[in-house]
Short mmCIF file of C-alpha atoms in Angstrom, two decimals:
data_model
loop_
_atom_site.label_atom_id
_atom_site.label_comp_id
_atom_site.label_asym_id
_atom_site.label_seq_id
_atom_site.Cartn_x
_atom_site.Cartn_y
_atom_site.Cartn_z
CA MET A 1025 -50.32 60.68 -22.83
CA ALA A 1026 -50.07 59.57 -26.73
CA GLY A 1027 -49.71 56.20 -28.09
CA GLY A 1028 -47.70 55.31 -25.25
CA CYS A 1029 -47.81 53.41 -22.05
CA VAL A 1030 -48.82 54.84 -18.53
CA ASP A 1031 -47.75 53.27 -15.29
CA ARG A 1032 -48.95 54.60 -12.13
CA SER A 1033 -50.23 51.99 -9.39
CA ASP A 1034 -51.26 49.42 -11.00
CA GLY A 1035 -50.02 49.10 -14.45
CA CYS A 1036 -49.70 50.32 -18.26
CA PHE A 1037 -51.46 49.96 -21.28
CA ALA A 1038 -51.31 47.62 -24.21
CA PHE A 1039 -52.91 48.60 -27.95
CA HIS A 1040 -53.58 45.78 -30.15
CA ARG A 1041 -54.69 48.26 -33.37
CA VAL A 1042 -57.47 50.49 -32.40
CA THR A 1043 -58.40 48.65 -29.26
CA LEU A 1044 -57.03 49.96 -25.84
CA TYR A 1045 -56.42 47.40 -22.76
CA ARG A 1046 -55.96 47.94 -18.96
CA GLY A 1047 -53.73 45.28 -17.86
CA ARG A 1048 -52.32 44.64 -14.24
CA PRO A 1049 -48.74 44.62 -13.71
CA MET A 1050 -46.35 41.49 -13.67
CA LYS A 1051 -44.02 40.34 -11.01
CA ASN A 1052 -40.76 40.47 -10.92
CA ALA A 1053 -39.71 41.43 -14.24
CA GLY A 1054 -38.36 44.50 -15.65
CA PRO A 1055 -40.21 47.23 -18.38
CA MET A 1056 -40.62 45.31 -21.94
CA GLN A 1057 -42.27 46.01 -25.36
CA TRP A 1058 -43.21 44.05 -28.22
CA ALA A 1059 -43.49 45.58 -31.72
CA LEU A 1060 -45.54 42.91 -33.66
CA PRO A 1061 -46.64 43.14 -37.05
CA TRP A 1062 -50.38 44.27 -36.14
CA GLY A 1063 -49.34 46.95 -33.50
CA LEU A 1064 -47.86 47.80 -30.80
CA LEU A 1065 -48.08 45.97 -27.15
CA LEU A 1066 -46.86 48.03 -24.29
CA PHE A 1067 -46.57 47.20 -20.27
CA SER A 1068 -44.12 47.58 -17.56
CA THR A 1069 -44.50 44.65 -14.78
CA ASN A 1070 -44.24 44.44 -11.14
CA LEU A 1071 -45.24 41.39 -11.57
CA VAL A 1072 -48.51 39.55 -9.62
CA PRO A 1073 -49.08 35.56 -10.70
CA ALA A 1074 -50.80 36.40 -14.23
CA ALA A 1075 -51.39 39.81 -15.90
CA GLU A 1076 -55.45 40.34 -16.55
CA PHE A 1077 -56.22 42.28 -19.83
CA VAL A 1078 -59.90 44.09 -19.63
CA PRO A 1079 -60.60 45.80 -23.24
CA LEU A 1080 -62.04 48.65 -22.05
CA GLY A 1081 -64.00 49.76 -25.69
CA PHE A 1082 -62.02 52.50 -27.10
CA GLY A 1083 -61.45 52.41 -30.82
CA VAL A 1084 -64.91 50.11 -31.74
CA GLY A 1085 -65.70 51.56 -34.94
CA SER A 1086 -62.89 53.35 -35.52
CA THR A 1087 -58.96 53.40 -36.87
CA ASN A 1088 -58.33 57.00 -34.81
CA TRP A 1089 -57.66 55.58 -31.98
CA ALA A 1090 -53.89 54.38 -32.71
CA HIS A 1091 -53.21 58.06 -32.04
CA SER A 1092 -55.31 58.51 -28.98
CA TYR A 1093 -54.54 60.95 -25.85
CA LEU A 1094 -55.10 58.29 -22.92
CA ASN A 1095 -54.44 59.32 -19.12
CA VAL A 1096 -55.58 57.44 -16.43
CA SER A 1097 -56.30 58.05 -12.31
CA GLU A 1098 -53.92 57.75 -9.80
CA ASP A 1099 -55.39 54.38 -8.40
CA GLY A 1100 -55.53 53.23 -12.11
CA SER A 1101 -59.21 52.16 -11.71
CA ILE A 1102 -60.54 55.61 -14.03
CA VAL A 1103 -59.02 55.84 -17.67
CA VAL A 1104 -59.87 58.74 -19.85
CA GLY A 1105 -59.14 59.20 -23.42
CA SER A 1106 -60.19 60.66 -26.40
CA ASN A 1107 -58.92 60.38 -30.46
CA THR A 1108 -56.97 63.02 -32.24
CA MET A 1109 -59.58 63.75 -34.88
CA GLY A 1110 -62.28 65.91 -33.05
CA GLY A 1111 -64.04 63.34 -31.65
CA LEU A 1112 -65.61 62.55 -28.36
CA LEU A 1113 -63.41 62.90 -24.43
CA TYR A 1114 -64.87 59.31 -22.94
CA ARG A 1115 -64.26 57.95 -19.21
CA TRP A 1116 -64.01 54.41 -18.43
CA THR A 1117 -64.83 52.47 -15.47
CA ARG A 1118 -65.33 49.05 -14.21
CA ASP A 1119 -68.83 49.55 -12.76
CA THR A 1120 -69.93 52.06 -15.49
CA GLY A 1121 -68.27 51.09 -18.79
CA LEU A 1122 -67.33 53.38 -21.45
CA ARG A 1123 -69.14 56.63 -21.28
CA ALA A 1124 -69.07 59.58 -23.79
CA TYR A 1125 -68.98 63.46 -22.61
CA ALA A 1126 -67.98 66.46 -24.68
CA GLU A 1127 -66.95 66.82 -28.21
CA ALA A 1128 -63.00 67.05 -27.84
CA GLY A 1129 -59.17 66.75 -28.37
CA GLY A 1130 -57.08 64.87 -26.11
CA GLY A 1131 -57.41 64.35 -22.32
CA ASP A 1132 -56.09 64.06 -18.78
CA VAL A 1133 -57.75 63.52 -15.70
CA THR A 1134 -57.62 64.20 -11.42
CA GLY A 1135 -55.66 61.90 -9.47
CA ASP A 1136 -59.50 60.92 -8.06
CA GLY A 1137 -60.46 60.73 -10.92
CA THR A 1138 -63.68 62.49 -10.81
CA THR A 1139 -62.32 65.87 -13.15
CA MET A 1140 -61.32 65.80 -16.34
CA VAL A 1141 -60.03 68.27 -18.68
CA THR A 1142 -59.53 69.30 -22.71
CA SER A 1143 -60.03 71.02 -25.69
CA THR A 1144 -62.91 71.78 -28.00
CA LEU A 1145 -65.39 74.04 -30.03
CA TYR A 1146 -67.59 75.85 -27.50
CA PRO A 1147 -70.76 77.37 -28.04
CA HIS A 1148 -70.35 81.19 -28.23
CA LEU A 1149 -66.47 80.87 -26.93
CA GLY A 1150 -64.68 79.31 -29.53
CA ARG A 1151 -61.49 77.22 -28.66
CA VAL A 1152 -61.27 76.82 -24.84
CA PHE A 1153 -59.88 74.24 -22.74
CA LEU A 1154 -62.87 72.44 -20.82
CA LYS A 1155 -63.18 71.31 -17.08
CA VAL A 1156 -65.63 68.15 -17.17
CA TYR A 1157 -67.15 66.43 -14.40
CA GLU A 1158 -68.26 62.91 -13.28
CA ASP A 1159 -71.62 64.30 -13.23
CA GLY A 1160 -71.24 65.61 -16.70
CA GLY A 1161 -70.95 69.03 -15.93
CA GLU A 1162 -68.67 71.62 -17.54
CA GLU A 1163 -66.52 74.84 -17.03
CA PRO A 1164 -65.03 76.73 -19.78
CA LEU A 1165 -61.63 77.94 -19.65
CA ALA A 1166 -61.13 81.19 -21.88
CA ALA A 1167 -57.51 82.30 -23.02
CA PRO A 1168 -56.93 85.59 -22.05
CA ALA A 1169 -58.23 88.29 -24.91
CA GLY A 1170 -55.83 88.57 -27.80
CA TYR A 1171 -54.97 84.87 -27.32
CA LYS A 1172 -56.73 81.05 -28.23
CA PRO A 1173 -55.92 78.14 -26.65
CA TRP A 1174 -53.43 75.96 -28.39
CA GLY A 1175 -52.92 72.16 -28.23
CA TYR A 1176 -54.04 69.99 -25.18
CA PRO A 1177 -53.88 71.14 -21.76
CA GLN A 1178 -53.20 69.06 -17.86
CA ILE A 1179 -54.59 69.25 -15.06
CA SER A 1180 -53.10 68.77 -11.01
CA GLN A 1181 -53.64 65.57 -9.80
CA ASP A 1182 -55.52 67.48 -6.80
CA GLY A 1183 -57.65 69.02 -9.71
CA THR A 1184 -57.09 73.12 -8.67
CA THR A 1185 -54.88 74.17 -11.36
CA VAL A 1186 -55.18 73.62 -14.98
CA VAL A 1187 -52.20 74.52 -17.78
CA GLY A 1188 -51.63 74.81 -21.10
CA ARG A 1189 -50.21 77.02 -23.91
CA ILE A 1190 -52.43 79.64 -25.74
CA GLU A 1191 -51.35 81.60 -29.28
CA ASP A 1192 -51.22 85.25 -29.72
CA LEU A 1193 -53.95 85.87 -32.81
CA GLU A 1194 -51.77 87.83 -34.07
CA ASP A 1195 -48.49 86.29 -34.04
CA THR A 1196 -49.33 82.71 -34.56
CA ALA A 1197 -45.84 81.31 -34.28
CA SER A 1198 -45.96 82.71 -30.59
CA ARG A 1199 -47.22 80.58 -28.15
CA PHE A 1200 -46.98 80.81 -23.82
CA VAL A 1201 -47.16 78.34 -21.19
CA THR A 1202 -50.74 79.43 -18.84
CA ARG A 1203 -52.21 78.29 -15.91
CA TRP A 1204 -55.64 78.50 -14.61
CA LYS A 1205 -55.98 78.61 -11.17
CA ASP A 1206 -58.17 80.20 -8.07
CA GLU A 1207 -60.34 81.63 -10.98
CA GLU A 1208 -57.25 83.32 -12.25
CA VAL A 1209 -55.66 82.95 -15.39
CA SER A 1210 -51.64 83.59 -15.34
CA VAL A 1211 -49.80 83.97 -18.71
CA LEU A 1212 -46.41 82.53 -17.72
CA HIS A 1213 -44.11 82.02 -20.48
CA PRO A 1214 -43.58 81.45 -23.93
CA GLY A 1215 -42.25 77.83 -24.57
CA PHE A 1216 -43.42 74.25 -23.97
CA LEU A 1217 -44.78 72.59 -21.26
CA THR A 1218 -44.32 68.85 -20.66
CA ALA A 1219 -45.48 68.23 -16.55
CA VAL A 1220 -47.25 69.52 -13.43
CA SER A 1221 -46.99 69.06 -9.79
CA GLU A 1222 -49.13 67.31 -7.94
CA THR A 1223 -50.82 70.75 -6.58
CA GLY A 1224 -49.96 72.68 -9.73
CA ASP A 1225 -47.29 75.00 -8.03
CA VAL A 1226 -44.12 73.64 -10.18
CA LEU A 1227 -44.62 73.39 -13.90
CA VAL A 1228 -42.17 72.00 -15.72
CA GLY A 1229 -40.70 72.67 -19.66
CA TYR A 1230 -39.04 73.95 -21.88
#
């Protein structure tokens, strides 16, 4: 998600200019939003006695993180992000801290946090969608002949399916929702993609 709040099992995120925080939810309160002079603070609460905010290190030395693409694992323990300026794909856990992976833009992560997906320029292949694994392994997902990946991909919670949009090289106004699943690439429909189900069998778009 870009510049907003993700509310999964244990809370949302808050931006303080270029620093991202992970906060635990607060009890018996509805969604709240503050627009402050120094930035935007967002969190939704269900609340424990007090909120805990943990600086993750995203944005250190950079002013581009205000336009970051960020996602969180199902249990909230793993955060994945990258900035929009051709930076790096990052993964954060409490034990390892912030770790850089591939050069990338945009980032999504599976429910267990072990597999990420992003968009990058890959040696000898050009623009690809890229699976990046916890151990640093990479798996490029090239578009069919005559197309190139466009925008940022998403990955299903179980990690079996990557979905994104591809662009016709001869007609750059033509873009199609495409799915990578079981080592097959399926060009599905012209339009936009907004969500993918847990197993990748259902896509939502327009």
